[in-house]
Amino acid sequence: MNTTRTVEIGVGLFVAAGLAALFVLAMKVSNLSAFNTTGGYEIVARFENIGGLKVRAPVTAGGVRVGRVAAIGYDSERYEAVVRLAIDPAFDRLPRDTSASIFTAGLLGEQYVGLEPGGDERFLKADDEIRITQSALVLEQVVGQFLFSKAAEGPSEK
Amino acid sequence: MTPGTSDDVLIRVEGVHFARAGRPVFDGLDLTVRRGRVVAIMGPSGTGKTTLLRLIGGQLRPDRGRVMVDGQEVARLGRGDLFRLRERMGVLFQSGALLTDLSVYDNVAFPLREHTDLPEALIRDLVLMKLESVGLRGARDLMPAELSGGMARRVALARAIALDPLLVLYDEPFTGQDPISMGVLVRLIRRLNDAMGLTSVVVSHDVEETAAIADDIYVISGGKVVEQGSRDELAASTSPWVRQFMRGEPDGPVPFHYPAPDLADDLLGGEGA
Amino acid sequence: MNDGLAALGRWGLGVFQRLGRGHLFLAHVLAGLPTLLPRPGLVIAQLHAVGVLSLVIIVVSGLFVGMVLGLQGYNTLVDFGAEESLGVVVALSLVRELGPVVSALLFAGRAGSALTAEIGLMKATEQLAGMEMMAVDPLQRVIGPRFLAGFLAMPLLAAIFSAVGVFGGYFVGVGLLGVDDGAFWSQMQAKVDLHEDVYNGVIKSVVFGFVAAWIAVFEGYDAPPTAEGVSRATTRTVVHTALAVLGLDFVLTALMFGE
């Protein structure tokens, strides 16, 4: 009986350690917060160019994460990218004139959507569209514009 | 031994043909085992004695012919019925086949725990009784690796009779035993058979020991029964083959030499081919 | 020439025969698993044998693999000034790949080979045949619990491996090389996704556990009942499990992360 007991205790500890390890992986190693967006609402933003934005990229307001990119599509009538943003249920008081921009974290980092709240009294609801958007900065375009403007202002010495 | 249909017969093997890897093992084997008897099946090595036990136990199916046990044709039974039949059969394997990760006690308790819902206290009583009957009640806490060959076989015997079977099959029970444990086993087989009202089938090539306890003896060779009868009848057999086998003479109808070309030719002929 | 073709044909038939036998065997084992429900003790004893006894090698290996990842990752990342991403590198490598794969390989060496040898020996000493003659199905009584225990233990072992490995990387990166503590964890948490990475890693280890346990018990059950047969079967278990795990890893990775 004694050996059965030690075997059972050993197996109990093993299973507990395995589940604890899974828990660590879920809570400490990964971002569990990305998981509980269920119950939130989705809004739509249209951009001329989304650059390298990916599904599941973060959506932030004032630098705080408020949701993630749920889907990316293309409207072939208006020639625009259609991005659906899943916003966590806690952030249900975004004004209707909120603007959305696509930023890059660091120089070469991942791209994310930043929301800039406006002053409207009414709030965004599910499936509402954000009217004011700012496309992603595409590095090649920026560099190209910079060189062009340099070339243009070169002779006049500003 | 007239082939009848009386309830007296526990096992009937009728015209069994069986081939393994294209080589015929049995070629029309007939034999009958009556209830309450100790029946010996003897023959030289390689005559398929163990195969016969496997046919009786339903681990193999005959190519032709029938094996009837207690009125049921073994090869026709479904898995459930076959397992129910096997619960009433004890088998003592050549090696004992004890479960190496269980103690002697747990080995004997194994069939009881698998097939009954008896309370642990009752299982304990039964196990100790069975171990007592083979004289190993004191060895209950040993592991199989700590037992001698003879003891392991006696434990396996206690396990084989744990469920009070109808029939016990012994596969070469005396092979590799010293004279003392052989004597113990011989007497044990006879005593258990009579005390518990079993029927025993002993497959062996140890002529003396087996013949000493058997009521009926079958001698098998070439896939057939070549002689049958009591010990005295066999001793009085006129067949030179049976005489050679029973007396253990090195040469006779079964030649000492495996068939080979003449020695002189072989030695002079060289290897080339 | 003809002989060569005939040999090739025989070999091919043999491979298919074994493949078929393996799947029929698996079907029998799976069909017998419900009979274990009233007897959890059998599975617990096997969980001890394959899980608890593999724990030491899994923990030690996980720690060292994590530490090596920390060291190697740091040396590469520091050139880009991105050593804060060390946590991401360590965690992603472990959770997605090394945790499931390396622990499956270690499992094959430690537990799989032991299962094969044990079952093969039980067969060689007529214990399985004896059980059958006692009207006990060895597939349910012997194989089933071992298969189930291997299958259950594998994801837990892989999770322990990954978790210990992350701490090994943390120890080297933050403790020895001076990566910022907060950055290590926050970057990791920002980039490691529960669904994409952790769940997929767990799915991998579940698949590997199934395959490793299946190969181990089948090789044991199918081994020729001789000392040589059992030793060959043990070798085959390790080799086949390693090949199957690495092959499946590619397929699963392509399915999961290959968009």
XYZ file of C-alpha atoms in Angstrom:
690
model
C 0.000 0.000 0.000
C 2.867 2.296 0.810
C 4.276 2.089 -2.697
C 0.857 2.799 -4.194
C 0.714 5.918 -2.058
C 4.075 7.243 -3.213
C 3.173 6.468 -6.827
C -0.074 8.353 -6.485
C 1.585 11.324 -4.808
C 4.276 11.359 -7.491
C 1.702 11.331 -10.280
C -0.300 14.024 -8.513
C 2.758 16.250 -8.284
C 3.628 15.546 -11.914
C 0.184 16.504 -13.180
C 0.153 19.610 -10.976
C 3.588 20.632 -12.274
C 2.466 20.103 -15.874
C -0.665 22.184 -15.410
C 1.318 24.859 -13.569
C 3.740 24.981 -16.505
C 0.849 25.425 -18.930
C -0.478 28.168 -16.685
C 2.897 29.912 -16.688
C 3.017 29.700 -20.473
C -0.469 31.154 -20.716
C -0.195 33.908 -18.105
C 3.431 34.860 -17.844
C 4.854 34.106 -21.268
C 1.975 35.038 -23.539
C -0.499 37.879 -23.537
C -3.678 36.441 -22.172
C -5.347 39.845 -22.566
C -5.531 39.295 -26.305
C -7.812 36.446 -25.556
C -10.636 38.181 -23.739
C -11.771 40.451 -26.538
C -14.887 38.371 -26.860
C -17.879 40.469 -25.925
C -16.358 43.639 -27.340
C -17.507 45.411 -30.474
C -16.051 45.973 -33.899
C -15.676 49.221 -35.756
C -14.502 49.858 -39.288
C -11.749 52.128 -40.544
C -10.781 52.732 -44.170
C -7.221 53.525 -45.155
C -5.625 54.350 -48.454
C -2.628 52.283 -47.514
C -2.145 50.078 -44.489
C 1.541 49.350 -45.090
C 2.483 46.185 -43.216
C -0.452 46.038 -40.823
C -1.379 42.485 -39.856
C -4.460 40.861 -38.401
C -4.185 40.691 -34.571
C -2.013 43.797 -34.487
C -2.729 45.970 -31.438
C -5.126 48.902 -31.426
C -4.165 51.614 -28.956
C -5.599 54.839 -27.662
C -3.177 57.193 -25.972
C -0.635 54.349 -26.031
C -2.908 52.000 -24.100
C -4.000 48.850 -25.790
C -7.766 48.888 -26.304
C -8.259 46.150 -28.895
C -6.801 44.437 -31.903
C -7.187 44.247 -35.653
C -9.852 41.659 -36.367
C -9.856 41.554 -40.161
C -8.358 43.287 -43.171
C -10.132 43.499 -46.500
C -10.034 45.535 -49.688
C -12.904 47.517 -51.148
C -12.418 47.256 -54.891
C -14.999 49.969 -55.617
C -13.412 52.683 -53.546
C -9.892 51.244 -53.824
C -9.330 51.361 -50.107
C -8.242 48.917 -47.441
C -11.031 48.081 -44.998
C -9.786 47.302 -41.503
C -12.110 45.949 -38.819
C -11.005 46.810 -35.315
C -12.172 44.685 -32.384
C -12.386 46.956 -29.342
C -12.465 45.533 -25.824
C -15.826 45.966 -24.089
C -14.284 48.166 -21.406
C -13.585 50.931 -23.953
C -17.110 51.713 -25.114
C -16.902 55.503 -24.874
C -14.866 56.368 -27.975
C -16.260 59.593 -29.516
C -17.693 59.364 -33.010
C -15.113 61.721 -34.455
C -12.217 59.589 -33.277
C -9.442 59.375 -35.862
C -7.327 56.324 -36.627
C -3.715 56.245 -37.799
C -1.327 53.460 -38.593
C 1.945 53.802 -36.709
C 5.106 51.810 -36.548
C 6.539 50.720 -33.222
C 10.116 51.902 -33.403
C 11.900 52.364 -36.700
C 11.453 48.856 -38.050
C 8.948 47.408 -35.618
C 5.486 46.039 -35.950
C 2.681 48.293 -37.178
C -0.335 49.113 -35.075
C -3.460 51.246 -35.198
C -3.517 54.313 -32.967
C -6.847 55.957 -32.131
C -7.057 59.687 -31.401
C -10.342 60.534 -29.621
C -12.185 63.678 -30.785
C -14.715 65.803 -28.918
C -18.041 64.400 -30.038
C -20.705 63.721 -27.402
C -21.889 60.587 -29.144
C -19.916 57.365 -28.998
C -18.947 54.784 -31.581
C -21.152 51.697 -31.711
C -20.645 48.323 -33.336
C -20.041 48.540 -37.111
C -19.679 52.324 -37.066
C -17.040 53.722 -39.344
C -14.155 55.956 -38.385
C -14.169 58.879 -40.825
C -10.790 60.436 -40.244
C -7.921 58.104 -40.998
C -4.218 58.495 -41.619
C -2.507 55.872 -43.766
C 0.644 54.078 -42.854
C 3.947 55.729 -43.531
C 5.679 53.596 -46.094
C 9.379 54.003 -45.619
C 10.189 54.066 -49.326
C 7.643 56.843 -49.919
C 8.946 58.863 -47.003
C 12.512 58.553 -48.178
C 11.435 59.352 -51.729
C 9.513 62.445 -50.617
C 12.415 63.547 -48.488
C 14.869 63.261 -51.355
C 12.428 65.018 -53.706
C 11.895 67.920 -51.356
C 15.611 68.189 -50.717
C 16.207 68.303 -54.443
C 13.480 70.909 -54.904
C 14.707 73.227 -52.177
C 18.356 72.599 -52.831
C 19.112 75.577 -55.123
C 17.082 78.088 -53.166
C 19.020 77.220 -50.002
C 15.664 77.561 -48.118
C -12.142 -45.101 -25.936
C -15.218 -45.030 -28.077
C -16.093 -41.661 -29.471
C -19.518 -41.124 -27.957
C -21.533 -38.071 -27.165
C -21.808 -38.660 -23.449
C -21.230 -35.823 -20.992
C -18.318 -37.802 -19.739
C -16.128 -36.297 -22.440
C -14.660 -32.852 -21.734
C -12.396 -32.378 -24.732
C -12.816 -33.998 -28.089
C -10.361 -33.401 -30.897
C -11.680 -34.726 -34.193
C -9.680 -35.047 -37.370
C -7.677 -31.893 -36.792
C -5.400 -30.738 -39.560
C -3.124 -27.838 -38.868
C -0.202 -26.439 -40.801
C 2.211 -23.748 -39.752
C 4.288 -21.917 -42.355
C 3.337 -24.531 -44.916
C 4.611 -27.390 -42.760
C 1.872 -29.754 -41.542
C 1.854 -30.098 -37.756
C -1.282 -32.178 -37.373
C -2.555 -34.490 -40.020
C -5.854 -35.876 -38.814
C -5.427 -35.854 -35.040
C -8.114 -37.505 -32.905
C -8.183 -37.672 -29.146
C -10.609 -37.586 -26.265
C -10.210 -36.337 -22.721
C -12.713 -37.598 -20.168
C -13.722 -35.612 -17.121
C -11.780 -36.083 -13.921
C -8.824 -37.781 -15.571
C -5.194 -36.837 -15.875
C -4.388 -37.231 -19.545
C -0.833 -37.161 -20.781
C 0.057 -36.180 -24.317
C 3.573 -37.243 -25.131
C 5.805 -37.184 -28.109
C 9.233 -36.071 -29.168
C 10.089 -32.388 -29.373
C 8.599 -30.613 -32.348
C 5.488 -32.771 -32.662
C 3.206 -29.833 -31.910
C 2.259 -30.640 -28.343
C 2.173 -26.976 -27.390
C 0.263 -26.238 -30.587
C -2.363 -28.721 -29.422
C -2.802 -26.797 -26.164
C -3.170 -23.583 -28.133
C -5.847 -25.199 -30.269
C -7.700 -26.280 -27.141
C -7.338 -22.808 -25.640
C -8.590 -21.174 -28.827
C -5.392 -19.217 -29.510
C -5.100 -21.056 -32.830
C -7.734 -22.406 -35.183
C -7.463 -25.758 -36.906
C -7.363 -25.768 -40.705
C -9.764 -28.694 -40.762
C -11.509 -30.746 -38.112
C -12.981 -29.685 -34.791
C -11.850 -29.094 -31.237
C -14.754 -29.419 -28.814
C -14.426 -28.348 -25.189
C -17.336 -28.945 -22.849
C -19.676 -29.320 -25.805
C -18.596 -26.091 -27.559
C -16.550 -25.891 -30.703
C -13.686 -23.637 -29.686
C -12.886 -22.216 -33.117
C -16.492 -21.100 -33.639
C -16.807 -19.157 -30.401
C -16.934 -15.365 -30.490
C -14.480 -13.423 -28.400
C -16.856 -13.070 -25.458
C -17.787 -16.751 -25.358
C -14.183 -17.774 -25.824
C -13.137 -15.617 -22.862
C -15.936 -17.118 -20.754
C -14.673 -20.569 -21.660
C -11.111 -19.586 -20.823
C -12.185 -18.403 -17.391
C -12.924 -22.042 -16.721
C -9.561 -23.178 -18.054
C -6.286 -22.893 -16.226
C -3.078 -22.959 -18.221
C 0.371 -23.561 -16.805
C 2.903 -22.242 -19.268
C 6.331 -23.687 -19.711
C 7.962 -20.595 -18.225
C 5.239 -20.027 -15.654
C 4.361 -16.707 -17.324
C 4.013 -14.918 -13.999
C 3.497 -11.181 -14.301
C 6.904 -9.840 -13.376
C 5.680 -6.527 -12.018
C 3.341 -8.149 -9.477
C 4.178 -10.026 -6.269
C 3.352 -13.694 -5.813
C 0.230 -12.724 -3.899
C -0.949 -10.288 -6.572
C -0.220 -12.801 -9.320
C -2.517 -15.359 -7.739
C -5.081 -12.673 -6.995
C -4.910 -11.405 -10.600
C -7.598 -13.661 -12.147
C -9.831 -13.166 -9.115
C -9.580 -9.397 -9.353
C -10.064 -9.400 -13.112
C -13.062 -11.688 -13.223
C -14.874 -11.300 -9.928
C -16.093 -8.445 -7.764
C -15.188 -10.227 -4.552
C -14.254 -8.066 -1.570
C -10.536 -7.836 -0.858
C -10.838 -9.846 2.382
C -12.357 -12.788 0.546
C -9.762 -12.568 -2.225
C -7.091 -12.709 0.451
C -8.569 -15.886 1.920
C -8.824 -17.516 -1.502
C -5.298 -16.539 -2.505
C -3.836 -17.850 0.721
C -5.744 -21.115 0.325
C -4.477 -21.579 -3.212
C -0.939 -20.757 -2.169
C -1.243 -23.170 0.742
C -2.289 -25.928 -1.627
C 0.979 -25.510 -3.545
C 2.942 -25.062 -0.323
C 3.999 -21.460 -0.920
C 1.828 -19.471 1.465
C 5.008 -18.159 3.063
C 6.321 -16.808 -0.240
C 3.416 -14.477 -0.870
C 5.423 -11.243 -0.685
C 8.226 -12.333 -2.989
C 8.515 -11.015 -6.529
C 8.652 -13.537 -9.405
C 12.321 -12.711 -10.012
C 13.135 -13.974 -6.510
C 11.606 -17.414 -7.077
C 13.352 -20.537 -8.264
C 12.041 -22.140 -11.442
C 10.139 -24.804 -9.537
C 8.590 -22.299 -7.159
C 7.571 -20.049 -10.051
C 5.768 -22.976 -11.637
C 3.973 -23.766 -8.405
C 2.871 -20.145 -8.075
C 1.666 -20.262 -11.674
C -0.216 -23.425 -10.784
C -1.868 -21.695 -7.831
C -2.869 -18.921 -10.211
C -4.164 -21.395 -12.806
C -6.527 -22.925 -10.224
C -7.504 -19.608 -8.621
C -10.887 -19.532 -10.340
C -11.587 -23.236 -9.653
C -11.464 -24.201 -13.310
C -12.900 -27.256 -14.998
C -9.707 -28.002 -16.764
C -6.021 -27.346 -16.289
C -3.607 -27.532 -19.215
C 0.042 -28.109 -18.373
C 2.621 -27.189 -20.993
C 5.839 -29.110 -20.325
C 5.586 -28.697 -16.547
C 8.728 -30.693 -15.762
C 11.203 -29.214 -18.232
C 14.335 -27.916 -16.592
C 13.366 -28.914 -13.054
C 15.657 -30.553 -10.554
C 14.515 -33.984 -9.358
C 13.047 -32.678 -6.109
C 10.883 -29.939 -7.575
C 9.944 -32.315 -10.367
C 8.716 -34.833 -7.820
C 6.811 -32.088 -6.004
C 5.110 -30.961 -9.204
C 4.239 -34.487 -10.257
C 2.481 -35.227 -7.013
C 0.867 -31.805 -6.944
C -0.722 -32.285 -10.347
C -2.232 -35.582 -9.327
C -3.345 -34.381 -5.899
C -4.977 -31.171 -7.157
C -6.721 -33.086 -9.901
C -8.296 -35.466 -7.437
C -8.935 -33.024 -4.621
C -10.542 -30.316 -6.732
C -12.266 -32.553 -9.255
C -10.304 -31.085 -12.143
C -9.488 -32.532 -15.481
C -5.818 -32.248 -16.348
C -4.059 -32.375 -19.690
C -0.299 -32.714 -19.346
C 1.843 -32.180 -22.389
C 5.325 -33.484 -21.832
C 8.208 -35.509 -23.106
C 9.336 -36.534 -19.639
C 8.112 -40.081 -20.021
C 8.680 -41.510 -16.568
C 7.232 -38.676 -14.513
C 4.272 -38.084 -16.753
C 3.394 -41.715 -17.138
C 3.482 -42.123 -13.361
C 0.459 -39.896 -12.798
C -1.481 -40.185 -16.050
C -4.700 -42.148 -16.349
C -4.610 -42.078 -20.118
C -1.614 -41.523 -22.346
C -1.550 -40.434 -25.971
C 1.666 -40.643 -27.928
C 1.802 -38.290 -30.896
C 4.133 -38.494 -33.830
C 3.962 -37.290 -37.399
C 0.809 -35.302 -36.707
C -1.183 -38.341 -35.580
C -1.821 -40.332 -32.437
C 0.362 -43.392 -32.812
C -0.521 -45.097 -29.566
C -2.960 -44.607 -26.735
C -3.894 -46.358 -23.541
C -2.889 -46.667 -19.909
C 0.680 -46.768 -18.756
C 0.746 -50.549 -18.659
C -0.813 -50.851 -22.080
C 1.837 -48.594 -23.508
C 4.627 -50.413 -21.776
C 3.342 -53.578 -23.376
C 3.059 -51.966 -26.786
C 4.508 -53.922 -29.613
C 5.206 -50.859 -31.735
C 8.947 -50.397 -32.015
C 8.450 -46.662 -32.192
C 6.578 -46.517 -28.878
C 9.106 -48.808 -27.269
C 11.909 -46.547 -28.369
C 10.151 -43.460 -27.082
C 9.039 -44.915 -23.751
C 12.455 -46.350 -23.014
C 14.405 -43.434 -24.392
C 16.631 -45.476 -26.673
C 18.906 -43.327 -28.833
C 18.382 -45.166 -32.081
C 15.495 -47.047 -33.593
C 12.612 -46.072 -35.849
C 13.484 -42.488 -34.966
C 17.037 -42.366 -36.265
C 19.862 -40.769 -34.336
C 21.081 -39.056 -37.491
C 19.240 -36.286 -39.200
C 18.874 -37.356 -42.843
C 22.174 -36.615 -44.574
C 24.260 -37.877 -47.438
C 26.741 -40.567 -46.625
C 29.481 -39.328 -44.310
C 32.298 -40.496 -46.572
C 30.767 -38.701 -49.565
C 30.253 -35.577 -47.540
C 33.809 -35.464 -46.247
C 35.345 -36.107 -49.609
C 32.874 -34.068 -51.648
C 34.070 -30.663 -50.500
C 32.013 -27.490 -50.252
C 31.691 -26.397 -53.869
C 28.278 -26.093 -55.394
C 18.040 -7.882 -61.558
C 14.848 -9.868 -61.193
C 15.888 -10.911 -57.730
C 16.423 -7.297 -56.800
C 12.945 -6.384 -57.992
C 11.425 -9.292 -56.129
C 13.252 -8.296 -52.959
C 12.054 -4.728 -53.373
C 8.505 -5.970 -53.816
C 8.713 -8.163 -50.746
C 10.139 -5.310 -48.750
C 7.353 -3.007 -49.925
C 4.680 -5.541 -49.029
C 6.295 -5.985 -45.631
C 6.176 -2.243 -45.008
C 2.499 -2.062 -45.916
C 1.722 -5.108 -43.832
C 3.323 -3.554 -40.776
C 1.581 -0.268 -41.457
C -1.749 -2.055 -41.652
C -1.033 -4.111 -38.558
C -0.072 -0.971 -36.673
C -3.342 0.732 -37.513
C -5.497 -2.289 -36.700
C -3.626 -2.571 -33.438
C -4.298 1.101 -32.716
C -7.989 0.620 -33.455
C -8.152 -2.266 -30.983
C -6.320 -0.316 -28.318
C -8.558 2.721 -28.747
C -11.669 0.551 -28.689
C -10.481 -0.960 -25.412
C -9.755 2.349 -23.675
C -13.266 2.800 -22.204
C -12.714 -0.344 -20.131
C -10.086 1.617 -18.198
C -12.623 4.132 -16.914
C -13.571 2.157 -13.804
C -9.911 1.389 -13.091
C -7.908 4.618 -13.066
C -5.284 2.944 -10.892
C -3.814 1.156 -13.899
C -3.275 4.419 -15.761
C -1.913 6.185 -12.691
C 0.736 3.505 -12.219
C 1.807 3.985 -15.843
C 1.732 7.768 -15.589
C 4.251 7.332 -12.832
C 6.434 5.148 -15.027
C 6.367 7.314 -18.156
C 5.712 10.751 -16.675
C 7.200 11.117 -13.233
C 10.296 9.119 -14.073
C 10.911 11.239 -17.207
C 10.652 14.433 -15.203
C 14.310 14.744 -14.265
C 15.631 14.494 -17.808
C 12.927 16.858 -19.070
C 13.595 19.514 -16.426
C 17.373 19.362 -16.753
C 17.274 19.393 -20.561
C 14.715 22.199 -20.587
C 16.880 24.290 -18.303
C 19.984 23.827 -20.425
C 18.211 24.366 -23.739
C 16.721 27.585 -22.354
C 20.120 28.733 -21.123
C 21.745 28.036 -24.489
C 18.960 29.907 -26.260
C 19.526 32.832 -23.909
C 23.224 32.891 -24.651
C 22.974 32.419 -28.406
C 20.031 34.765 -28.762
C 21.786 37.472 -26.794
C 24.940 37.280 -28.890
C 22.937 37.689 -32.084
C 20.502 40.321 -30.847
C 23.051 42.534 -29.171
C 24.559 43.332 -32.584
C 21.247 44.963 -33.529
C 20.806 46.578 -30.175
C 17.712 44.461 -29.758
C 18.689 42.426 -26.733
C 15.394 43.394 -25.069
C 13.793 40.978 -27.512
C 15.678 38.094 -25.934
C 12.574 36.997 -24.037
C 10.640 36.797 -27.299
C 13.314 34.734 -29.008
C 13.652 32.302 -26.114
C 9.925 31.922 -25.509
C 8.929 31.562 -29.151
C 11.638 29.003 -29.915
C 10.654 26.964 -26.902
C 6.897 27.205 -27.075
C 6.577 26.707 -30.811
C 9.331 24.232 -31.587
C 11.865 23.064 -29.075
C 9.460 22.331 -26.232
C 7.261 19.874 -28.136
C 9.996 18.441 -30.375
C 12.878 18.008 -27.937
C 10.659 16.677 -25.182
C 9.141 14.188 -27.647
C 12.635 13.013 -28.604
C 13.655 12.725 -24.964
C 10.376 10.944 -24.239
C 11.138 8.400 -26.966
C 14.551 7.757 -25.479
C 13.493 7.606 -21.864
C 9.914 6.355 -21.740
C 9.202 4.988 -25.232
C 12.150 2.608 -25.249
C 11.266 1.438 -21.740
C 7.675 0.772 -22.791
C 8.786 -1.221 -25.819
C 11.275 -3.266 -23.825
C 8.778 -3.960 -21.064
C 6.003 -5.063 -23.392
C 8.411 -7.044 -25.570
C 9.736 -8.874 -22.523
C 6.215 -9.589 -21.324
C 5.558 -11.115 -24.716
C 8.816 -13.077 -24.764
C 8.119 -14.556 -21.322
C 4.596 -15.575 -22.355
C 3.023 -13.123 -19.925
C 0.784 -11.698 -22.636
C -0.227 -15.149 -23.878
C -0.800 -16.202 -20.285
C -3.053 -13.242 -19.736
C -4.997 -14.084 -22.838
C -5.480 -17.620 -21.566
C -6.721 -16.171 -18.282
C -9.413 -14.486 -20.369
C -7.842 -11.059 -19.877
C -7.280 -9.016 -23.014
C -3.682 -7.757 -22.877
C -4.574 -4.921 -25.237
C -6.951 -3.586 -22.599
C -5.044 -4.565 -19.485
C -1.420 -3.953 -20.514
C -1.268 -1.889 -23.696
C -4.199 0.447 -23.086
C -2.982 2.011 -19.829
C 0.542 2.431 -21.189
C -0.655 4.067 -24.377
C -3.003 6.397 -22.538
C -0.362 7.345 -19.983
C 2.155 8.178 -22.711
C -0.434 10.222 -24.562
C -1.406 12.167 -21.432
C 2.109 12.665 -20.105
C 3.570 14.134 -23.289
C 1.812 17.553 -23.326
C 2.533 17.997 -19.627
C 6.192 17.150 -20.118
C 6.431 19.526 -23.085
C 4.823 22.327 -21.076
C 7.228 21.745 -18.200
C 10.121 21.723 -20.656
C 9.077 25.052 -22.191
C 8.359 26.741 -18.862
C 11.636 25.623 -17.336
C 13.440 26.645 -20.531
C 12.003 30.183 -20.364
C 13.351 30.496 -16.847
C 16.691 29.113 -18.029
C 16.805 31.832 -20.690
C 15.765 34.404 -18.102
C 18.528 33.267 -15.784
C 21.199 33.653 -18.463
C 19.780 36.766 -20.151
C 18.711 38.805 -17.158
C 20.798 37.218 -14.438
C 24.142 36.895 -16.187
C 24.115 39.135 -19.271
C 22.207 42.077 -17.829
C 19.160 42.285 -20.095
C 16.502 44.460 -18.506
C 14.174 42.392 -16.362
C 10.998 44.250 -17.265
C 11.796 44.381 -20.978
C 12.475 40.664 -21.039
C 9.004 39.787 -19.766
C 6.997 42.595 -21.340
C 8.417 42.041 -24.831
C 7.762 38.355 -24.422
C 4.194 38.927 -23.355
C 3.591 41.380 -26.146
C 4.820 39.057 -28.880
C 3.908 35.570 -27.705
C 0.312 34.889 -28.521
C -1.764 32.474 -26.507
C -3.598 31.029 -29.511
C -1.010 31.284 -32.194
C 1.951 30.104 -30.195
C 1.048 28.437 -26.904
C -2.014 26.523 -28.081
C -0.340 25.406 -31.274
C 2.641 24.190 -29.258
C 0.317 22.216 -27.035
C -1.445 20.746 -30.059
C 1.936 19.664 -31.414
C 2.861 17.950 -28.176
C -0.516 16.190 -28.048
C 0.058 14.845 -31.573
C 3.634 13.836 -30.739
C 2.480 12.143 -27.531
C -0.086 10.127 -29.453
C 2.430 9.046 -32.072
C 5.278 8.343 -29.643
C 3.074 6.264 -27.342
C 1.582 4.389 -30.280
C 4.959 3.540 -31.793
C 6.355 2.444 -28.427
C 3.543 0.072 -27.500
C 3.168 -1.274 -31.021
C 6.866 -2.054 -31.409
C 6.786 -3.862 -28.074
C 3.662 -5.810 -28.908
C 4.876 -6.657 -32.391
C 8.430 -7.598 -31.364
C 9.623 -11.127 -32.082
C 9.522 -12.844 -28.679
C 13.274 -13.220 -28.339
C 15.992 -11.223 -26.634
C 17.285 -10.072 -30.005
C 13.818 -9.192 -31.223
C 13.119 -7.049 -28.174
C 16.407 -5.185 -28.404
C 15.818 -4.443 -32.077
C 12.297 -3.297 -31.371
C 13.618 -0.928 -28.711
C 16.023 0.629 -31.180
C 13.275 0.889 -33.772
C 11.046 2.709 -31.299
C 13.603 5.455 -30.784
C 14.441 5.778 -34.482
C 10.873 5.667 -35.749
C 9.614 8.046 -33.099
C 12.358 10.544 -33.904
C 11.588 10.380 -37.633
C 7.844 10.564 -37.111
C 8.104 13.488 -34.706
C 10.404 15.520 -36.942
C 8.347 14.783 -40.046
C 5.082 15.611 -38.325
C 6.634 18.743 -36.877
C 7.263 20.041 -40.369
C 3.724 19.240 -41.480
C 2.144 20.755 -38.380
C 4.322 23.859 -38.552
C 3.389 24.347 -42.189
C -0.293 23.988 -41.319
C -0.204 26.240 -38.270
C 2.211 29.034 -39.036
C 2.456 28.789 -42.790
C -0.496 31.054 -43.662
